[in-house]
CSV table of C-alpha atoms in Angstrom, one decimal:
chain,number,residue,atom,x,y,z
A,1,CYS,CA,27.5,14.3,-43.0
A,2,GLY,CA,25.8,17.2,-42.8
A,3,CYS,CA,25.5,20.8,-41.6
A,4,MET,CA,25.4,21.5,-37.8
A,5,GLU,CA,22.1,23.2,-37.7
A,6,ARG,CA,20.7,20.5,-39.4
A,7,MET,CA,21.9,17.6,-36.5
A,8,PRO,CA,19.9,15.8,-34.2
A,9,THR,CA,20.1,17.1,-30.1
A,10,THR,CA,22.3,14.6,-28.9
A,11,THR,CA,24.9,13.6,-26.0
A,12,ARG,CA,28.1,12.5,-28.2
A,13,THR,CA,28.7,11.7,-31.0
A,14,ASP,CA,31.7,11.0,-32.9
A,15,CYS,CA,34.5,12.9,-35.4
A,16,THR,CA,35.2,11.9,-38.7
A,17,ALA,CA,38.0,14.4,-40.6
A,18,THR,CA,38.7,14.0,-44.1
A,19,SER,CA,41.9,14.6,-45.8
A,20,ILE,CA,42.6,15.0,-50.0
A,21,VAL,CA,45.5,13.5,-51.2
A,22,ARG,CA,46.9,13.3,-54.6
A,23,LEU,CA,47.8,10.2,-57.0
A,24,PRO,CA,50.0,10.8,-59.9
A,25,ILE,CA,48.8,8.9,-63.1
A,26,SER,CA,50.6,8.3,-66.2
A,27,TYR,CA,48.9,8.5,-70.4
A,28,TYR,CA,51.3,6.8,-72.7
A,29,LEU,CA,49.7,7.1,-76.9
A,30,GLN,CA,51.7,4.5,-79.1
A,31,ALA,CA,51.1,3.8,-82.1
A,32,ASP,CA,52.5,1.2,-85.1
A,33,GLY,CA,54.0,1.7,-88.2
A,34,ILE,CA,57.6,3.7,-89.8
A,35,ASN,CA,57.4,6.5,-87.3
A,36,ASP,CA,56.2,5.1,-83.8
A,37,LEU,CA,54.7,8.0,-81.6
A,38,SER,CA,55.1,8.0,-78.6
A,39,ILE,CA,53.4,10.6,-75.9
A,40,SER,CA,53.0,10.4,-72.1
A,41,ILE,CA,51.6,12.6,-70.1
A,42,ASN,CA,51.4,13.7,-66.4
A,43,THR,CA,48.2,14.5,-64.3
A,44,GLN,CA,47.1,13.9,-60.7
A,45,ASP,CA,44.2,12.3,-60.0
A,46,PHE,CA,42.5,12.6,-55.9
A,47,GLN,CA,41.5,10.4,-53.4
A,48,LEU,CA,39.5,11.0,-50.7
A,49,ASP,CA,40.8,9.2,-47.0
A,50,HIS,CA,38.9,9.3,-43.9
A,51,SER,CA,40.0,9.1,-40.6
A,52,ASP,CA,38.6,10.3,-37.0
A,53,CYS,CA,39.2,13.9,-35.5
A,54,VAL,CA,42.2,15.0,-33.6
A,55,GLY,CA,40.6,17.0,-31.1
A,56,ILE,CA,42.5,18.9,-28.0
A,57,ASP,CA,44.3,17.5,-26.1
A,58,GLY,CA,45.2,14.5,-28.7
A,59,THR,CA,41.6,13.3,-28.0
A,60,THR,CA,39.8,11.8,-31.2
A,61,ASN,CA,36.6,10.5,-33.1
A,62,ASP,CA,34.7,13.3,-30.5
A,63,LEU,CA,33.0,16.0,-32.1
A,64,ASP,CA,32.9,18.4,-28.6
A,65,THR,CA,36.7,18.2,-28.1
A,66,TYR,CA,37.6,19.3,-32.1
A,67,TYR,CA,35.0,21.8,-31.9
A,68,GLN,CA,36.6,23.2,-28.4
A,69,LEU,CA,40.4,22.7,-31.1
A,70,LEU,CA,38.3,24.6,-33.9
A,71,VAL,CA,38.0,27.5,-31.2
A,72,GLN,CA,41.2,27.6,-30.1
A,73,GLU,CA,42.4,28.6,-33.4
A,74,GLY,CA,39.8,30.7,-33.7
A,75,GLN,CA,38.2,28.9,-37.1
A,76,VAL,CA,35.0,29.3,-34.9
A,77,SER,CA,34.7,31.6,-32.4
A,78,GLN,CA,33.0,31.3,-28.4
A,79,ASP,CA,29.8,31.7,-29.2
A,80,GLN,CA,29.4,29.2,-32.3
A,81,TYR,CA,30.6,26.8,-30.1
A,82,ASP,CA,28.8,27.8,-27.0
A,83,LEU,CA,25.4,27.5,-29.6
A,84,MET,CA,26.4,23.7,-30.7
A,85,LYS,CA,26.1,22.5,-26.9
A,86,ASP,CA,23.8,24.8,-26.0
A,87,GLN,CA,21.3,22.9,-28.7
A,88,TYR,CA,23.2,20.3,-30.2
A,89,LEU,CA,26.0,18.2,-28.8
A,90,VAL,CA,24.3,18.8,-24.8
A,91,GLY,CA,26.5,16.4,-22.9
A,92,GLU,CA,26.1,13.4,-20.3
A,93,ASP,CA,25.0,15.5,-17.4
A,94,GLU,CA,23.3,18.0,-19.0
A,95,GLY,CA,21.1,15.1,-21.6
A,96,CYS,CA,18.8,15.3,-23.7
A,97,GLU,CA,15.5,16.3,-21.7
A,98,SER,CA,16.5,20.2,-20.4
A,99,VAL,CA,17.4,21.1,-24.0
A,100,THR,CA,13.9,19.7,-26.0
A,101,THR,CA,12.3,21.8,-22.8
A,102,ARG,CA,13.8,24.8,-24.3
A,103,TYR,CA,13.0,23.7,-27.8
A,104,LEU,CA,9.9,23.7,-27.7
A,105,GLU,CA,9.5,27.3,-25.8
A,106,ARG,CA,11.9,28.9,-28.3
A,107,GLN,CA,9.2,27.3,-30.6
A,108,TRP,CA,6.6,29.1,-29.2
A,109,LEU,CA,4.4,24.9,-28.9
A,110,ASN,CA,5.1,24.7,-25.0
A,111,ARG,CA,3.8,27.7,-23.1
A,112,ALA,CA,7.8,29.6,-21.6
A,113,ASP,CA,8.5,32.2,-19.8
A,114,ALA,CA,5.2,34.8,-19.7
A,115,VAL,CA,5.4,38.5,-20.8
A,116,PRO,CA,3.3,41.0,-20.3
A,117,ILE,CA,1.2,42.5,-23.5
A,118,PRO,CA,1.7,46.1,-23.8
A,119,ASN,CA,-0.4,48.2,-26.1
A,120,ASP,CA,1.8,50.6,-28.0
A,121,VAL,CA,0.3,53.7,-27.5
A,122,SER,CA,-1.9,53.6,-24.2
A,123,GLU,CA,0.5,51.8,-22.7
A,124,ARG,CA,-2.4,49.6,-21.4
A,125,ARG,CA,-1.3,46.0,-20.4
A,126,VAL,CA,-3.8,43.2,-21.7
A,127,TYR,CA,-4.8,41.3,-18.0
A,128,ALA,CA,-7.2,38.3,-17.0
A,129,ALA,CA,-8.4,38.4,-12.9
A,130,ALA,CA,-9.1,34.1,-12.1
A,131,ILE,CA,-12.9,33.3,-12.4
A,132,THR,CA,-14.7,32.2,-9.7
A,133,GLY,CA,-18.3,30.8,-9.8
A,134,GLN,CA,-20.6,30.9,-12.7
A,135,GLN,CA,-18.7,34.1,-14.0
A,136,ALA,CA,-18.7,34.3,-17.9
A,137,ASP,CA,-15.9,34.1,-19.5
A,138,THR,CA,-16.2,38.2,-20.4
A,139,GLU,CA,-15.8,39.1,-16.9
A,140,GLY,CA,-12.4,40.1,-15.2
A,141,VAL,CA,-10.1,40.7,-19.0
A,142,GLY,CA,-9.8,44.0,-20.0
A,143,ALA,CA,-6.5,46.3,-20.3
A,144,THR,CA,-4.6,48.0,-17.0
A,145,THR,CA,-2.2,51.2,-16.2
A,146,THR,CA,-0.3,48.3,-14.3
A,147,THR,CA,3.0,47.4,-14.3
A,148,THR,CA,3.4,44.9,-11.6
A,149,GLY,CA,0.4,42.0,-10.4
A,150,GLN,CA,-3.4,42.8,-12.1
A,151,ASN,CA,-3.1,38.8,-13.8
A,152,ILE,CA,-1.1,40.5,-16.8
A,153,GLY,CA,1.7,38.0,-17.6
A,154,TRP,CA,1.3,35.3,-20.9
A,155,THR,CA,2.6,33.1,-22.5
A,156,PHE,CA,2.0,31.7,-26.1
A,157,GLN,CA,1.8,28.4,-27.3
A,158,SER,CA,1.5,27.0,-31.1
A,159,VAL,CA,-1.6,25.6,-31.9
A,160,GLN,CA,-3.4,24.6,-35.1
A,161,CYS,CA,-5.3,27.4,-37.2
A,162,PRO,CA,-8.6,26.5,-38.3
A,163,LYS,CA,-9.8,24.0,-41.5
A,164,THR,CA,-10.3,27.5,-43.0
A,165,PHE,CA,-7.0,28.5,-43.0
A,166,PRO,CA,-4.6,26.6,-45.7
A,167,PRO,CA,-2.0,25.5,-43.2
A,168,ILE,CA,0.7,27.6,-45.3
A,169,LEU,CA,-0.8,30.7,-44.2
A,170,SER,CA,-0.2,31.0,-41.4
A,171,ARG,CA,0.3,29.5,-37.7
A,172,CYS,CA,-1.9,30.6,-34.5
A,173,TYR,CA,-1.3,30.9,-31.3
A,174,LEU,CA,-3.0,30.1,-27.7
A,175,ILE,CA,-2.4,33.2,-25.8
A,176,ILE,CA,-2.7,32.1,-22.0
A,177,ASN,CA,-2.6,34.1,-18.8
A,178,ALA,CA,0.1,31.7,-16.9
A,179,GLU,CA,-1.5,32.5,-13.2
A,180,THR,CA,-5.2,32.3,-13.9
A,181,ASP,CA,-4.7,29.3,-17.0
A,182,ARG,CA,-7.3,31.1,-18.9
A,183,ARG,CA,-6.7,31.4,-22.7
A,184,LEU,CA,-8.2,34.8,-24.3
A,185,LEU,CA,-10.7,34.6,-27.4
A,186,VAL,CA,-13.7,36.2,-28.8
A,187,THR,CA,-17.1,35.8,-28.4
A,188,ASP,CA,-19.4,34.5,-31.5
A,189,GLY,CA,-21.7,37.1,-32.8
A,190,ASP,CA,-20.7,40.8,-31.6
A,191,PRO,CA,-17.0,40.4,-30.7
A,192,VAL,CA,-15.5,40.8,-27.3
A,193,VAL,CA,-12.4,40.0,-25.4
A,194,GLY,CA,-13.5,37.1,-23.1
A,195,ALA,CA,-11.1,34.3,-21.6
A,196,THR,CA,-11.4,30.8,-20.8
A,197,ASP,CA,-10.1,28.4,-18.4
A,198,SER,CA,-12.3,25.2,-20.2
A,199,VAL,CA,-10.6,22.2,-20.5
A,200,GLN,CA,-11.7,23.1,-23.9
A,201,LEU,CA,-10.3,24.1,-27.1
A,202,ASN,CA,-12.6,26.3,-29.0
A,203,ASP,CA,-11.2,28.1,-32.5
A,204,ASN,CA,-11.8,31.0,-31.1
A,205,GLN,CA,-9.0,31.3,-29.4
A,206,LYS,CA,-6.5,30.6,-31.6
A,207,TRP,CA,-5.4,33.9,-32.5
A,208,ARG,CA,-2.8,34.9,-35.4
A,209,LEU,CA,-0.1,38.0,-35.2
A,210,GLU,CA,0.6,39.9,-37.4
A,211,ARG,CA,3.9,42.2,-37.8
A,212,THR,CA,3.5,46.8,-37.9
A,213,PHE,CA,5.7,49.2,-37.5
A,214,CYS,CA,5.2,50.9,-34.0
A,215,GLN,CA,4.9,54.5,-33.5
A,216,ASP,CA,8.2,55.6,-33.8
A,217,SER,CA,8.2,54.3,-36.4
A,218,THR,CA,10.3,50.9,-35.5
A,219,PRO,CA,8.5,48.3,-37.5
A,220,ASP,CA,8.3,45.9,-33.8
A,221,CYS,CA,5.1,45.9,-33.4
A,222,TYR,CA,2.6,44.1,-33.8
A,223,HIS,CA,-1.2,42.8,-34.2
A,224,LEU,CA,-3.2,40.0,-32.4
A,225,ILE,CA,-5.8,39.2,-34.7
A,226,PRO,CA,-9.0,36.6,-33.6
A,227,ALA,CA,-8.2,33.7,-35.9
A,228,LEU,CA,-12.0,33.6,-36.7
A,229,LEU,CA,-12.4,37.2,-37.3
A,230,SER,CA,-9.9,38.5,-39.9
A,231,GLN,CA,-10.9,42.0,-40.3
A,232,TYR,CA,-10.4,42.7,-36.4
A,233,ARG,CA,-7.8,44.1,-34.5
A,234,LEU,CA,-7.8,43.9,-30.5
A,235,ALA,CA,-7.9,47.3,-29.4
A,236,ALA,CA,-6.9,49.2,-25.7
A,237,THR,CA,-7.6,52.9,-26.2
A,238,THR,CA,-6.3,55.9,-23.5
A,239,GLY,CA,-7.3,55.6,-20.2
A,240,GLY,CA,-7.3,53.4,-16.5
A,241,ASP,CA,-8.3,50.0,-16.1
A,242,GLY,CA,-10.4,47.4,-16.9
A,243,GLN,CA,-12.3,46.1,-20.2
A,244,ALA,CA,-13.2,50.3,-21.1
A,245,GLY,CA,-12.3,50.2,-24.8
A,246,PHE,CA,-10.0,47.1,-25.2
A,247,GLN,CA,-12.2,45.1,-27.6
A,248,VAL,CA,-11.2,43.3,-30.9
A,249,THR,CA,-11.6,46.5,-34.6
A,250,MET,CA,-12.2,46.8,-38.3
A,251,ASP,CA,-11.4,50.6,-37.5
A,252,SER,CA,-7.2,50.4,-38.9
A,253,THR,CA,-6.8,53.6,-37.2
A,254,ALA,CA,-7.2,52.3,-33.3
A,255,ASN,CA,-4.6,51.4,-30.6
A,256,ILE,CA,-3.9,48.5,-32.4
A,257,ASN,CA,-0.5,48.3,-31.8
A,258,TRP,CA,1.4,45.6,-29.5
A,259,LYS,CA,4.6,44.3,-28.2
A,260,ILE,CA,5.4,41.2,-26.9
A,261,PRO,CA,8.7,40.6,-25.7
A,262,ASN,CA,10.9,37.7,-27.0
A,263,ILE,CA,8.9,37.4,-29.9
A,264,ASP,CA,11.5,37.1,-32.2
A,265,THR,CA,11.6,33.1,-30.0
A,266,LEU,CA,8.2,32.6,-32.4
A,267,LYS,CA,8.8,30.4,-35.2
A,268,TYR,CA,5.8,30.7,-37.3
A,269,ILE,CA,4.9,34.2,-37.7
A,270,ASP,CA,5.7,36.4,-40.8
A,271,THR,CA,9.1,39.0,-38.2
A,272,THR,CA,9.5,39.6,-42.3
A,273,THR,CA,9.7,43.4,-42.0
A,274,PRO,CA,7.0,45.4,-43.2
A,275,VAL,CA,5.3,48.2,-45.6
A,276,ARG,CA,4.2,51.1,-45.5
A,277,ARG,CA,0.8,52.3,-47.1
């Protein structure tokens, strides 16, 4: 017995209805002696009875059909039923595998659909072209004003932050180009933004996200912060295509605010409204 949102995903489940039965109880008090005293008190006790739920069309012991009946009676909405079917009680036809995949994508523990990452002010989008031969990680990475092509689609995958971070602080992410599989990184030393398709996963490929205000004063933008360089923010100055002005910076007045579609699917970032200082 528990709340729906804490229920594991399953194809079907039983359903039990609970009813309260009132039981009358009488109490008597007697006293011996010349003047006998007799007092009676009538009260009610309660008993819980459990039985199979009766759902739509008289189907018993089935949570799905019982939920359908609640929708028909107006006790829950169709949207609530659809959510239950999408995430918790998925039925035999769809099964658990596809639902599990969707869940991991919603948490960005698995890579989901690719999204562009446009800068709020310059409107330049991050891109990473495919690496050929012995090209360095810093080549073919930059920002563009082009809205199609140019390898501008990115996916996010949740990973553990570097060990220097207390686990409670934040979740970190790999920012992976959907077409080239290159992961965004910041080089050591004088930091330069690059991307790699190496199979080796290093801490310099991990990023944190911090909510902030956009230029229109809505709190829907984010800072992209290298996990190893928490004082830096990813920036893209106004301009054309390429690496010029695409960098990490400690300048808080630079174009460091980014928009990320479907950001609300990220489970581990702090999505509370920021405070202006």
